[in-house]
Amino acid sequence: APMAIMKGLRRRTARREAIERALRQVNLWDERKTPIGNFSGGMRQRLGIAQTLLTLPRIVIVDEPTAGLDPKERVNFRNLLAEISRGRIVILSTHIVEDISSSCNRVGIMDKGRLVFIGSLDELLKTARGKVWEVTGSPEETQRLAERHRVISQTVVSGGKRVRFLSETRPAKPATLVEPTVEDAYLYVRRSRAAEKP
């Protein structure tokens, strides 16, 4: 109730209705009498969203919403974000790629306080299409590749490593062109913006 009063809900019935609506929307109504100290991390995140929803805002800004949550709570919280985004704008600030790919229809990438990309997920993926490669080879071969290209990931496989990396052109004969992920495209945009700087 104190949070509802601070949000400008002075009438007791308006407060009760707003609190019930917000707690039901984030699936915490049944926990309304539970002390917050007993809440899990995910429940606390949902309570924060409920506080935001008390006054039915048109824009909600969420910073690192799934950081520190277990996998089940992450999925639940992403579903909640998708639900509350109906009828309002939700701005999500995160470095967790799964949050972006499962929750967003438009993406903005910032670099040192400047917006360097804005568009749909498909437009973001398109920026890196034709530039993401994979090579499987011995540790020595993959190390030489890593010295010349921006490595995205390395996976140990039988007989060596599988390396995923960025390159504008085919880097080596055994390299295979692969479809970019959201993370690949993010790294490509950041790398290409860094290369443009004087």
CSV table of N, CA and C in Angstrom, one decimal, residues 12-182:
chain,number,residue,atom,x,y,z
A,12,ARG,N,-8.6,4.5,-1.1
A,12,ARG,CA,-8.3,3.1,-0.6
A,12,ARG,C,-8.8,2.0,-1.6
A,13,THR,N,-10.0,2.2,-2.2
A,13,THR,CA,-10.5,1.2,-3.1
A,13,THR,C,-9.7,1.2,-4.4
A,14,ALA,N,-9.2,2.3,-4.8
A,14,ALA,CA,-8.4,2.4,-6.0
A,14,ALA,C,-7.1,1.7,-5.8
A,15,ARG,N,-6.5,1.9,-4.6
A,15,ARG,CA,-5.3,1.3,-4.2
A,15,ARG,C,-5.4,-0.3,-4.2
A,16,ARG,N,-6.5,-0.7,-3.5
A,16,ARG,CA,-6.7,-2.2,-3.5
A,16,ARG,C,-6.9,-2.8,-4.8
A,17,GLU,N,-7.6,-2.1,-5.7
A,17,GLU,CA,-7.9,-2.7,-7.0
A,17,GLU,C,-6.6,-2.7,-7.8
A,18,ALA,N,-5.8,-1.6,-7.7
A,18,ALA,CA,-4.5,-1.5,-8.5
A,18,ALA,C,-3.5,-2.6,-8.0
A,19,ILE,N,-3.4,-2.8,-6.7
A,19,ILE,CA,-2.5,-3.8,-6.1
A,19,ILE,C,-2.9,-5.2,-6.5
A,20,GLU,N,-4.2,-5.5,-6.4
A,20,GLU,CA,-4.7,-6.8,-6.8
A,20,GLU,C,-4.4,-7.0,-8.3
A,21,ARG,N,-4.8,-6.1,-9.1
A,21,ARG,CA,-4.5,-6.2,-10.6
A,21,ARG,C,-3.1,-6.5,-10.9
A,22,ALA,N,-2.2,-5.7,-10.3
A,22,ALA,CA,-0.7,-5.8,-10.5
A,22,ALA,C,-0.2,-7.1,-10.0
A,23,LEU,N,-0.6,-7.5,-8.8
A,23,LEU,CA,-0.1,-8.8,-8.3
A,23,LEU,C,-0.6,-10.0,-9.0
A,24,ARG,N,-1.9,-9.9,-9.5
A,24,ARG,CA,-2.4,-11.0,-10.3
A,24,ARG,C,-1.7,-11.1,-11.7
A,25,GLN,N,-1.3,-9.9,-12.2
A,25,GLN,CA,-0.7,-9.9,-13.5
A,25,GLN,C,0.7,-10.6,-13.5
A,26,VAL,N,1.4,-10.5,-12.3
A,26,VAL,CA,2.7,-11.1,-12.2
A,26,VAL,C,2.7,-12.4,-11.4
A,27,ASN,N,1.5,-12.9,-11.2
A,27,ASN,CA,1.3,-14.2,-10.5
A,27,ASN,C,1.8,-14.2,-9.1
A,28,LEU,N,1.6,-13.1,-8.4
A,28,LEU,CA,2.0,-13.1,-7.0
A,28,LEU,C,0.8,-12.8,-6.0
A,29,TRP,N,-0.4,-12.9,-6.5
A,29,TRP,CA,-1.6,-12.6,-5.7
A,29,TRP,C,-1.6,-13.6,-4.5
A,30,ASP,N,-1.4,-14.9,-4.8
A,30,ASP,CA,-1.4,-15.9,-3.8
A,30,ASP,C,-0.3,-15.7,-2.7
A,31,GLU,N,0.7,-15.0,-3.0
A,31,GLU,CA,1.8,-14.7,-2.1
A,31,GLU,C,1.7,-13.4,-1.4
A,32,ARG,N,0.6,-12.7,-1.5
A,32,ARG,CA,0.5,-11.3,-1.0
A,32,ARG,C,0.8,-11.2,0.5
A,33,LYS,N,0.6,-12.2,1.2
A,33,LYS,CA,0.8,-12.2,2.7
A,33,LYS,C,2.2,-12.7,3.1
A,34,THR,N,3.0,-13.2,2.1
A,34,THR,CA,4.3,-13.7,2.4
A,34,THR,C,5.3,-12.6,2.5
A,35,PRO,N,6.1,-12.6,3.6
A,35,PRO,CA,7.1,-11.6,3.7
A,35,PRO,C,8.1,-11.6,2.5
A,36,ILE,N,8.4,-10.4,2.1
A,36,ILE,CA,9.3,-10.2,0.9
A,36,ILE,C,10.6,-10.9,1.1
A,37,GLY,N,11.1,-10.9,2.4
A,37,GLY,CA,12.4,-11.6,2.7
A,37,GLY,C,12.4,-13.1,2.3
A,38,ASN,N,11.2,-13.7,2.2
A,38,ASN,CA,11.1,-15.1,1.9
A,38,ASN,C,10.9,-15.3,0.4
A,39,PHE,N,10.9,-14.2,-0.4
A,39,PHE,CA,10.7,-14.4,-1.9
A,39,PHE,C,12.0,-14.8,-2.5
A,40,SER,N,11.9,-15.6,-3.6
A,40,SER,CA,13.0,-16.0,-4.4
A,40,SER,C,13.4,-14.8,-5.3
A,41,GLY,N,14.6,-14.9,-6.0
A,41,GLY,CA,15.0,-13.8,-6.8
A,41,GLY,C,14.0,-13.5,-7.9
A,42,GLY,N,13.4,-14.5,-8.5
A,42,GLY,CA,12.4,-14.3,-9.5
A,42,GLY,C,11.2,-13.6,-9.0
A,43,MET,N,10.8,-14.0,-7.8
A,43,MET,CA,9.6,-13.4,-7.2
A,43,MET,C,9.8,-11.9,-6.9
A,44,ARG,N,11.0,-11.6,-6.5
A,44,ARG,CA,11.4,-10.2,-6.3
A,44,ARG,C,11.4,-9.4,-7.6
A,45,GLN,N,11.9,-10.0,-8.6
A,45,GLN,CA,11.8,-9.3,-9.9
A,45,GLN,C,10.4,-9.1,-10.3
A,46,ARG,N,9.5,-10.1,-10.1
A,46,ARG,CA,8.1,-9.9,-10.5
A,46,ARG,C,7.4,-8.8,-9.6
A,47,LEU,N,7.8,-8.8,-8.3
A,47,LEU,CA,7.3,-7.8,-7.5
A,47,LEU,C,7.7,-6.4,-8.0
A,48,GLY,N,8.9,-6.2,-8.4
A,48,GLY,CA,9.4,-4.9,-9.0
A,48,GLY,C,8.5,-4.5,-10.2
A,49,ILE,N,8.2,-5.5,-11.0
A,49,ILE,CA,7.3,-5.2,-12.2
A,49,ILE,C,5.9,-4.8,-11.7
A,50,ALA,N,5.4,-5.5,-10.7
A,50,ALA,CA,4.1,-5.2,-10.1
A,50,ALA,C,4.0,-3.8,-9.6
A,51,GLN,N,5.1,-3.3,-8.9
A,51,GLN,CA,5.2,-2.0,-8.5
A,51,GLN,C,5.1,-1.0,-9.6
A,52,THR,N,5.8,-1.3,-10.7
A,52,THR,CA,5.8,-0.5,-11.9
A,52,THR,C,4.4,-0.4,-12.5
A,53,LEU,N,3.7,-1.5,-12.5
A,53,LEU,CA,2.4,-1.6,-13.1
A,53,LEU,C,1.2,-1.0,-12.3
A,54,LEU,N,1.5,-0.6,-11.1
A,54,LEU,CA,0.4,0.0,-10.3
A,54,LEU,C,-0.4,1.1,-11.0
A,55,THR,N,0.3,1.9,-11.8
A,55,THR,CA,-0.3,3.1,-12.4
A,55,THR,C,-0.5,2.9,-13.9
A,56,LEU,N,-0.4,1.7,-14.4
A,56,LEU,CA,-0.6,1.3,-15.8
A,56,LEU,C,0.2,2.2,-16.8
A,57,PRO,N,1.6,2.2,-16.6
A,57,PRO,CA,2.4,3.1,-17.5
A,57,PRO,C,2.4,2.6,-18.9
A,58,ARG,N,2.6,3.6,-19.8
A,58,ARG,CA,2.7,3.2,-21.2
A,58,ARG,C,4.1,2.7,-21.6
A,59,ILE,N,5.1,3.1,-20.8
A,59,ILE,CA,6.5,2.7,-21.1
A,59,ILE,C,7.0,2.1,-19.8
A,60,VAL,N,7.6,0.9,-19.9
A,60,VAL,CA,8.3,0.3,-18.8
A,60,VAL,C,9.8,0.0,-19.2
A,61,ILE,N,10.7,0.5,-18.3
A,61,ILE,CA,12.1,0.2,-18.6
A,61,ILE,C,12.6,-0.8,-17.6
A,62,VAL,N,13.2,-1.9,-18.1
A,62,VAL,CA,13.7,-3.0,-17.2
A,62,VAL,C,15.2,-3.1,-17.5
A,63,ASP,N,16.0,-3.1,-16.4
A,63,ASP,CA,17.4,-3.3,-16.5
A,63,ASP,C,17.9,-4.7,-16.0
A,64,GLU,N,18.5,-5.4,-16.9
A,64,GLU,CA,19.0,-6.7,-16.6
A,64,GLU,C,18.0,-7.6,-15.9
A,65,PRO,N,16.8,-7.8,-16.5
A,65,PRO,CA,15.7,-8.4,-15.7
A,65,PRO,C,16.0,-9.9,-15.3
A,66,THR,N,16.8,-10.6,-16.1
A,66,THR,CA,16.9,-12.0,-15.7
A,66,THR,C,18.3,-12.4,-15.1
A,67,ALA,N,19.1,-11.4,-14.9
A,67,ALA,CA,20.4,-11.6,-14.3
A,67,ALA,C,20.2,-12.2,-12.9
A,68,GLY,N,20.9,-13.3,-12.6
A,68,GLY,CA,20.9,-14.0,-11.3
A,68,GLY,C,19.7,-14.9,-11.1
A,69,LEU,N,18.9,-15.1,-12.1
A,69,LEU,CA,17.7,-16.0,-12.0
A,69,LEU,C,18.1,-17.4,-12.5
A,70,ASP,N,17.5,-18.4,-11.9
A,70,ASP,CA,17.7,-19.7,-12.4
A,70,ASP,C,17.0,-19.9,-13.7
A,71,PRO,N,17.3,-20.9,-14.5
A,71,PRO,CA,16.7,-21.1,-15.8
A,71,PRO,C,15.2,-21.1,-15.9
A,72,LYS,N,14.6,-21.7,-14.9
A,72,LYS,CA,13.1,-21.7,-14.9
A,72,LYS,C,12.5,-20.3,-14.6
A,73,GLU,N,13.1,-19.6,-13.7
A,73,GLU,CA,12.7,-18.2,-13.4
A,73,GLU,C,12.9,-17.3,-14.6
A,74,ARG,N,14.0,-17.6,-15.3
A,74,ARG,CA,14.3,-16.8,-16.5
A,74,ARG,C,13.2,-16.9,-17.6
A,75,VAL,N,12.8,-18.2,-17.8
A,75,VAL,CA,11.7,-18.4,-18.8
A,75,VAL,C,10.4,-17.7,-18.3
A,76,ASN,N,10.1,-17.9,-17.0
A,76,ASN,CA,8.9,-17.3,-16.5
A,76,ASN,C,8.9,-15.8,-16.6
A,77,PHE,N,10.1,-15.2,-16.3
A,77,PHE,CA,10.2,-13.7,-16.4
A,77,PHE,C,10.1,-13.2,-17.8
A,78,ARG,N,10.7,-14.0,-18.8
A,78,ARG,CA,10.5,-13.6,-20.2
A,78,ARG,C,9.1,-13.7,-20.6
A,79,ASN,N,8.4,-14.7,-20.2
A,79,ASN,CA,6.9,-14.8,-20.5
A,79,ASN,C,6.2,-13.6,-19.9
A,80,LEU,N,6.5,-13.2,-18.7
A,80,LEU,CA,5.9,-12.1,-18.1
A,80,LEU,C,6.1,-10.8,-18.9
A,81,LEU,N,7.4,-10.6,-19.3
A,81,LEU,CA,7.7,-9.4,-20.1
A,81,LEU,C,6.9,-9.4,-21.4
A,82,ALA,N,6.8,-10.5,-22.0
A,82,ALA,CA,6.0,-10.6,-23.3
A,82,ALA,C,4.5,-10.3,-23.0
A,83,GLU,N,4.0,-10.7,-21.9
A,83,GLU,CA,2.6,-10.4,-21.5
A,83,GLU,C,2.4,-9.0,-21.2
A,84,ILE,N,3.3,-8.3,-20.5
A,84,ILE,CA,3.0,-6.9,-20.1
A,84,ILE,C,3.3,-6.0,-21.3
A,85,SER,N,4.0,-6.5,-22.3
A,85,SER,CA,4.3,-5.6,-23.4
A,85,SER,C,3.1,-5.4,-24.3
A,86,ARG,N,2.0,-6.1,-24.1
A,86,ARG,CA,0.8,-5.8,-24.9
A,86,ARG,C,0.2,-4.5,-24.4
A,87,GLY,N,0.1,-3.6,-25.3
A,87,GLY,CA,-0.5,-2.3,-25.0
A,87,GLY,C,0.5,-1.3,-24.4
A,88,ARG,N,1.8,-1.7,-24.3
A,88,ARG,CA,2.8,-0.7,-23.8
A,88,ARG,C,4.1,-1.0,-24.4
A,89,ILE,N,5.0,-0.1,-24.3
A,89,ILE,CA,6.4,-0.2,-24.7
A,89,ILE,C,7.2,-0.7,-23.6
A,90,VAL,N,8.0,-1.8,-23.8
A,90,VAL,CA,8.9,-2.3,-22.8
A,90,VAL,C,10.3,-2.1,-23.3
A,91,ILE,N,11.1,-1.3,-22.6
A,91,ILE,CA,12.5,-1.2,-23.0
A,91,ILE,C,13.4,-2.0,-22.1
A,92,LEU,N,14.1,-2.9,-22.7
A,92,LEU,CA,14.9,-3.9,-22.0
A,92,LEU,C,16.4,-3.6,-22.2
A,93,SER,N,17.1,-3.4,-21.1
A,93,SER,CA,18.5,-3.2,-21.1
A,93,SER,C,19.2,-4.5,-20.6
A,94,THR,N,19.9,-5.2,-21.5
A,94,THR,CA,20.5,-6.5,-21.0
A,94,THR,C,21.6,-6.9,-21.9
A,95,HIS,N,22.5,-7.7,-21.4
A,95,HIS,CA,23.6,-8.3,-22.2
A,95,HIS,C,23.3,-9.8,-22.3
A,96,ILE,N,22.2,-10.3,-21.9
A,96,ILE,CA,21.8,-11.7,-22.0
A,96,ILE,C,21.1,-11.9,-23.3
A,97,VAL,N,21.7,-12.6,-24.2
A,97,VAL,CA,21.2,-12.7,-25.6
A,97,VAL,C,19.8,-13.4,-25.6
A,98,GLU,N,19.6,-14.4,-24.8
A,98,GLU,CA,18.4,-15.1,-24.8
A,98,GLU,C,17.2,-14.2,-24.5
A,99,ASP,N,17.4,-13.2,-23.6
A,99,ASP,CA,16.4,-12.2,-23.3
A,99,ASP,C,16.0,-11.5,-24.5
A,100,ILE,N,16.9,-11.1,-25.3
A,100,ILE,CA,16.6,-10.3,-26.5
A,100,ILE,C,15.9,-11.1,-27.6
A,101,SER,N,16.5,-12.3,-27.9
A,101,SER,CA,15.9,-13.1,-28.9
A,101,SER,C,14.5,-13.7,-28.6
A,102,SER,N,14.2,-13.8,-27.3
A,102,SER,CA,12.9,-14.3,-27.0
A,102,SER,C,11.9,-13.3,-26.6
A,103,SER,N,12.3,-12.0,-26.4
A,103,SER,CA,11.4,-11.0,-25.9
A,103,SER,C,11.2,-9.8,-26.7
A,104,CYS,N,12.1,-9.6,-27.7
A,104,CYS,CA,12.1,-8.3,-28.4
A,104,CYS,C,11.8,-8.4,-29.9
A,105,ASN,N,11.0,-7.4,-30.4
A,105,ASN,CA,10.8,-7.4,-31.8
A,105,ASN,C,11.6,-6.3,-32.5
A,106,ARG,N,12.2,-5.3,-31.7
A,106,ARG,CA,13.1,-4.3,-32.2
A,106,ARG,C,14.3,-4.3,-31.2
A,107,VAL,N,15.5,-4.0,-31.8
A,107,VAL,CA,16.7,-4.1,-31.0
A,107,VAL,C,17.5,-2.8,-31.3
A,108,GLY,N,18.1,-2.3,-30.2
A,108,GLY,CA,19.0,-1.2,-30.3
A,108,GLY,C,20.3,-1.6,-29.7
A,109,ILE,N,21.4,-1.2,-30.3
A,109,ILE,CA,22.7,-1.5,-29.8
A,109,ILE,C,23.4,-0.2,-29.5
A,110,MET,N,23.9,-0.1,-28.3
A,110,MET,CA,24.6,1.1,-27.9
A,110,MET,C,26.1,0.8,-27.7
A,111,ASP,N,26.9,1.8,-28.1
A,111,ASP,CA,28.4,1.7,-27.9
A,111,ASP,C,28.9,3.0,-27.4
A,112,LYS,N,29.4,3.0,-26.1
A,112,LYS,CA,29.9,4.2,-25.5
A,112,LYS,C,28.8,5.3,-25.5
A,113,GLY,N,27.6,4.9,-25.2
A,113,GLY,CA,26.5,5.9,-25.1
A,113,GLY,C,25.9,6.4,-26.4
A,114,ARG,N,26.3,5.8,-27.5
A,114,ARG,CA,25.8,6.2,-28.8
A,114,ARG,C,25.0,5.0,-29.4
A,115,LEU,N,23.9,5.3,-30.0
A,115,LEU,CA,23.1,4.2,-30.6
A,115,LEU,C,23.7,3.9,-31.9
A,116,VAL,N,24.2,2.7,-32.1
A,116,VAL,CA,24.9,2.3,-33.4
A,116,VAL,C,24.1,1.4,-34.3
A,117,PHE,N,23.0,0.9,-33.7
A,117,PHE,CA,22.1,0.1,-34.5
A,117,PHE,C,20.7,0.1,-33.9
A,118,ILE,N,19.7,0.2,-34.8
A,118,ILE,CA,18.3,0.0,-34.4
A,118,ILE,C,17.6,-0.6,-35.5
A,119,GLY,N,16.8,-1.7,-35.2
A,119,GLY,CA,16.1,-2.4,-36.2
A,119,GLY,C,15.4,-3.6,-35.7
A,120,SER,N,14.9,-4.4,-36.5
A,120,SER,CA,14.3,-5.7,-36.1
A,120,SER,C,15.3,-6.7,-35.9
A,121,LEU,N,15.0,-7.8,-35.3
A,121,LEU,CA,15.9,-8.9,-35.1
A,121,LEU,C,16.4,-9.5,-36.4
A,122,ASP,N,15.5,-9.5,-37.4
A,122,ASP,CA,15.9,-10.0,-38.7
A,122,ASP,C,16.9,-9.1,-39.4
A,123,GLU,N,16.7,-7.7,-39.2
A,123,GLU,CA,17.7,-6.8,-39.7
A,123,GLU,C,19.0,-6.9,-39.0
A,124,LEU,N,19.0,-7.2,-37.7
A,124,LEU,CA,20.3,-7.3,-37.0
A,124,LEU,C,21.0,-8.6,-37.5
A,125,LEU,N,20.2,-9.7,-37.7
A,125,LEU,CA,20.9,-10.9,-38.2
A,125,LEU,C,21.4,-10.7,-39.6
A,126,LYS,N,20.7,-9.9,-40.4
A,126,LYS,CA,21.1,-9.7,-41.8
A,126,LYS,C,22.5,-9.0,-41.8
A,127,THR,N,22.8,-8.2,-40.8
A,127,THR,CA,24.1,-7.5,-40.8
A,127,THR,C,25.3,-8.5,-40.8
A,128,ALA,N,25.1,-9.6,-40.2
A,128,ALA,CA,26.2,-10.6,-40.0
A,128,ALA,C,26.1,-11.8,-41.0
A,129,ARG,N,25.0,-11.8,-41.8
A,129,ARG,CA,24.9,-12.9,-42.7
A,129,ARG,C,26.0,-12.9,-43.7
A,130,GLY,N,26.6,-14.1,-43.9
A,130,GLY,CA,27.7,-14.2,-44.9
A,130,GLY,C,29.1,-13.9,-44.2
A,131,LYS,N,29.1,-13.7,-42.9
A,131,LYS,CA,30.3,-13.3,-42.2
A,131,LYS,C,30.7,-14.1,-41.0
A,132,VAL,N,29.9,-15.2,-40.8
A,132,VAL,CA,30.1,-16.0,-39.6
A,132,VAL,C,30.5,-17.4,-40.2
A,133,TRP,N,31.7,-17.9,-39.7
A,133,TRP,CA,32.3,-19.1,-40.2
A,133,TRP,C,32.6,-20.1,-39.0
A,134,GLU,N,32.7,-21.4,-39.4
A,134,GLU,CA,33.1,-22.4,-38.4
A,134,GLU,C,34.2,-23.2,-39.1
A,135,VAL,N,35.2,-23.6,-38.3
A,135,VAL,CA,36.3,-24.5,-38.7
A,135,VAL,C,36.5,-25.5,-37.6
A,136,THR,N,36.6,-26.7,-37.9
A,136,THR,CA,37.0,-27.8,-36.9
A,136,THR,C,38.4,-28.2,-37.3
A,137,GLY,N,39.3,-28.2,-36.4
A,137,GLY,CA,40.7,-28.6,-36.6
A,137,GLY,C,41.5,-28.8,-35.4
A,138,SER,N,42.8,-29.0,-35.6
A,138,SER,CA,43.6,-29.3,-34.4
A,138,SER,C,43.8,-28.0,-33.6
A,139,PRO,N,44.2,-28.1,-32.4
A,139,PRO,CA,44.4,-26.9,-31.6
A,139,PRO,C,45.4,-25.9,-32.2
A,140,GLU,N,46.4,-26.4,-32.9
A,140,GLU,CA,47.4,-25.5,-33.6
A,140,GLU,C,46.7,-24.8,-34.7
A,141,GLU,N,45.9,-25.5,-35.6
A,141,GLU,CA,45.2,-24.8,-36.7
A,141,GLU,C,44.2,-23.8,-36.2
A,142,THR,N,43.5,-24.1,-35.2
A,142,THR,CA,42.5,-23.2,-34.7
A,142,THR,C,43.1,-22.0,-34.0
A,143,GLN,N,44.3,-22.2,-33.4
A,143,GLN,CA,45.0,-21.1,-32.8
A,143,GLN,C,45.4,-20.1,-33.8
A,144,ARG,N,45.9,-20.6,-35.0
A,144,ARG,CA,46.4,-19.7,-36.0
A,144,ARG,C,45.2,-18.9,-36.5
A,145,LEU,N,44.0,-19.5,-36.7
A,145,LEU,CA,42.8,-18.8,-37.1
A,145,LEU,C,42.5,-17.7,-36.1
A,146,ALA,N,42.5,-18.1,-34.8
A,146,ALA,CA,42.2,-17.2,-33.7
A,146,ALA,C,43.1,-15.9,-33.7
A,147,GLU,N,44.3,-16.1,-34.1
A,147,GLU,CA,45.2,-15.0,-34.2
A,147,GLU,C,44.9,-14.0,-35.3
A,148,ARG,N,44.2,-14.4,-36.3
A,148,ARG,CA,43.9,-13.6,-37.5
A,148,ARG,C,42.4,-13.1,-37.5
A,149,HIS,N,41.5,-13.7,-36.8
A,149,HIS,CA,40.1,-13.4,-36.9
A,149,HIS,C,39.5,-13.2,-35.5
A,150,ARG,N,38.3,-12.5,-35.5
A,150,ARG,CA,37.5,-12.3,-34.2
A,150,ARG,C,36.8,-13.6,-33.9
A,151,VAL,N,37.3,-14.3,-32.9
A,151,VAL,CA,36.7,-15.6,-32.5
A,151,VAL,C,35.4,-15.3,-31.6
A,152,ILE,N,34.3,-16.0,-32.0
A,152,ILE,CA,33.1,-15.8,-31.3
A,152,ILE,C,33.0,-16.9,-30.2
A,153,SER,N,33.3,-18.1,-30.5
A,153,SER,CA,33.3,-19.2,-29.6
A,153,SER,C,34.2,-20.3,-30.0
A,154,GLN,N,34.6,-21.1,-29.0
A,154,GLN,CA,35.5,-22.3,-29.3
A,154,GLN,C,34.8,-23.5,-28.5
A,155,THR,N,34.7,-24.6,-29.1
A,155,THR,CA,34.2,-25.8,-28.5
A,155,THR,C,35.1,-26.9,-28.7
A,156,VAL,N,35.4,-27.7,-27.6
A,156,VAL,CA,36.3,-28.8,-27.7
A,156,VAL,C,35.5,-30.0,-28.3
A,157,VAL,N,36.1,-30.6,-29.4
A,157,VAL,CA,35.4,-31.7,-30.0
A,157,VAL,C,36.5,-32.8,-30.2
A,158,SER,N,36.1,-34.0,-30.5
A,158,SER,CA,37.1,-35.1,-30.5
A,158,SER,C,38.1,-34.8,-31.6
A,159,GLY,N,39.4,-34.8,-31.3
A,159,GLY,CA,40.4,-34.5,-32.3
A,159,GLY,C,40.8,-33.0,-32.4
A,160,GLY,N,40.2,-32.2,-31.6
A,160,GLY,CA,40.6,-30.7,-31.8
A,160,GLY,C,39.5,-29.8,-31.2
A,161,LYS,N,39.3,-28.7,-32.0
A,161,LYS,CA,38.4,-27.7,-31.6
A,161,LYS,C,37.5,-27.3,-32.7
A,162,ARG,N,36.3,-26.8,-32.4
A,162,ARG,CA,35.4,-26.2,-33.4
A,162,ARG,C,35.4,-24.7,-33.0
A,163,VAL,N,35.8,-23.9,-34.0
A,163,VAL,CA,35.9,-22.4,-33.7
A,163,VAL,C,34.9,-21.7,-34.6
A,164,ARG,N,34.2,-20.8,-34.0
A,164,ARG,CA,33.2,-20.0,-34.7
A,164,ARG,C,33.8,-18.6,-34.7
A,165,PHE,N,33.9,-17.9,-35.9
A,165,PHE,CA,34.5,-16.6,-35.9
A,165,PHE,C,33.9,-15.7,-37.0
A,166,LEU,N,34.3,-14.4,-37.0
A,166,LEU,CA,33.8,-13.5,-37.9
A,166,LEU,C,34.8,-13.2,-38.9
A,167,SER,N,34.4,-13.1,-40.2
A,167,SER,CA,35.3,-12.7,-41.3
A,167,SER,C,34.5,-12.3,-42.5
A,168,GLU,N,34.9,-11.2,-43.1
A,168,GLU,CA,34.2,-10.7,-44.3
A,168,GLU,C,34.4,-11.6,-45.5
A,169,THR,N,35.5,-12.4,-45.5
A,169,THR,CA,35.7,-13.3,-46.6
A,169,THR,C,36.0,-14.7,-46.1
A,170,ARG,N,36.0,-15.7,-46.9
A,170,ARG,CA,36.3,-17.1,-46.5
A,170,ARG,C,37.7,-17.1,-46.0
A,171,PRO,N,38.0,-17.5,-44.7
A,171,PRO,CA,39.3,-17.4,-44.1
A,171,PRO,C,40.2,-18.6,-44.4
A,172,ALA,N,39.6,-19.7,-44.6
A,172,ALA,CA,40.5,-20.9,-44.9
A,172,ALA,C,39.6,-21.9,-45.6
A,173,LYS,N,40.3,-22.8,-46.3
A,173,LYS,CA,39.6,-23.8,-47.2
A,173,LYS,C,38.6,-24.6,-46.4
A,174,PRO,N,38.9,-25.1,-45.2
A,174,PRO,CA,37.9,-26.0,-44.5
A,174,PRO,C,36.8,-25.2,-43.8
A,175,ALA,N,36.8,-23.9,-43.9
A,175,ALA,CA,35.8,-23.0,-43.2
A,175,ALA,C,34.4,-23.2,-43.8
A,176,THR,N,33.4,-23.3,-43.0
A,176,THR,CA,32.0,-23.4,-43.4
A,176,THR,C,31.2,-22.2,-43.0
A,177,LEU,N,30.5,-21.6,-43.9
A,177,LEU,CA,29.7,-20.5,-43.7
A,177,LEU,C,28.5,-20.9,-42.9
A,178,VAL,N,28.1,-20.3,-41.8
A,178,VAL,CA,27.0,-20.6,-40.9
A,178,VAL,C,26.1,-19.5,-40.7
A,179,GLU,N,24.8,-19.8,-40.4
A,179,GLU,CA,23.8,-18.7,-40.1
A,179,GLU,C,24.2,-18.0,-38.8
A,180,PRO,N,24.2,-16.7,-38.8
A,180,PRO,CA,24.5,-16.0,-37.5
A,180,PRO,C,23.4,-16.1,-36.5
A,181,THR,N,23.8,-16.1,-35.2
A,181,THR,CA,22.9,-16.0,-34.1
A,181,THR,C,22.8,-14.5,-33.7
A,182,VAL,N,21.9,-14.2,-32.8
A,182,VAL,CA,21.8,-12.8,-32.4
A,182,VAL,C,23.1,-12.3,-31.7
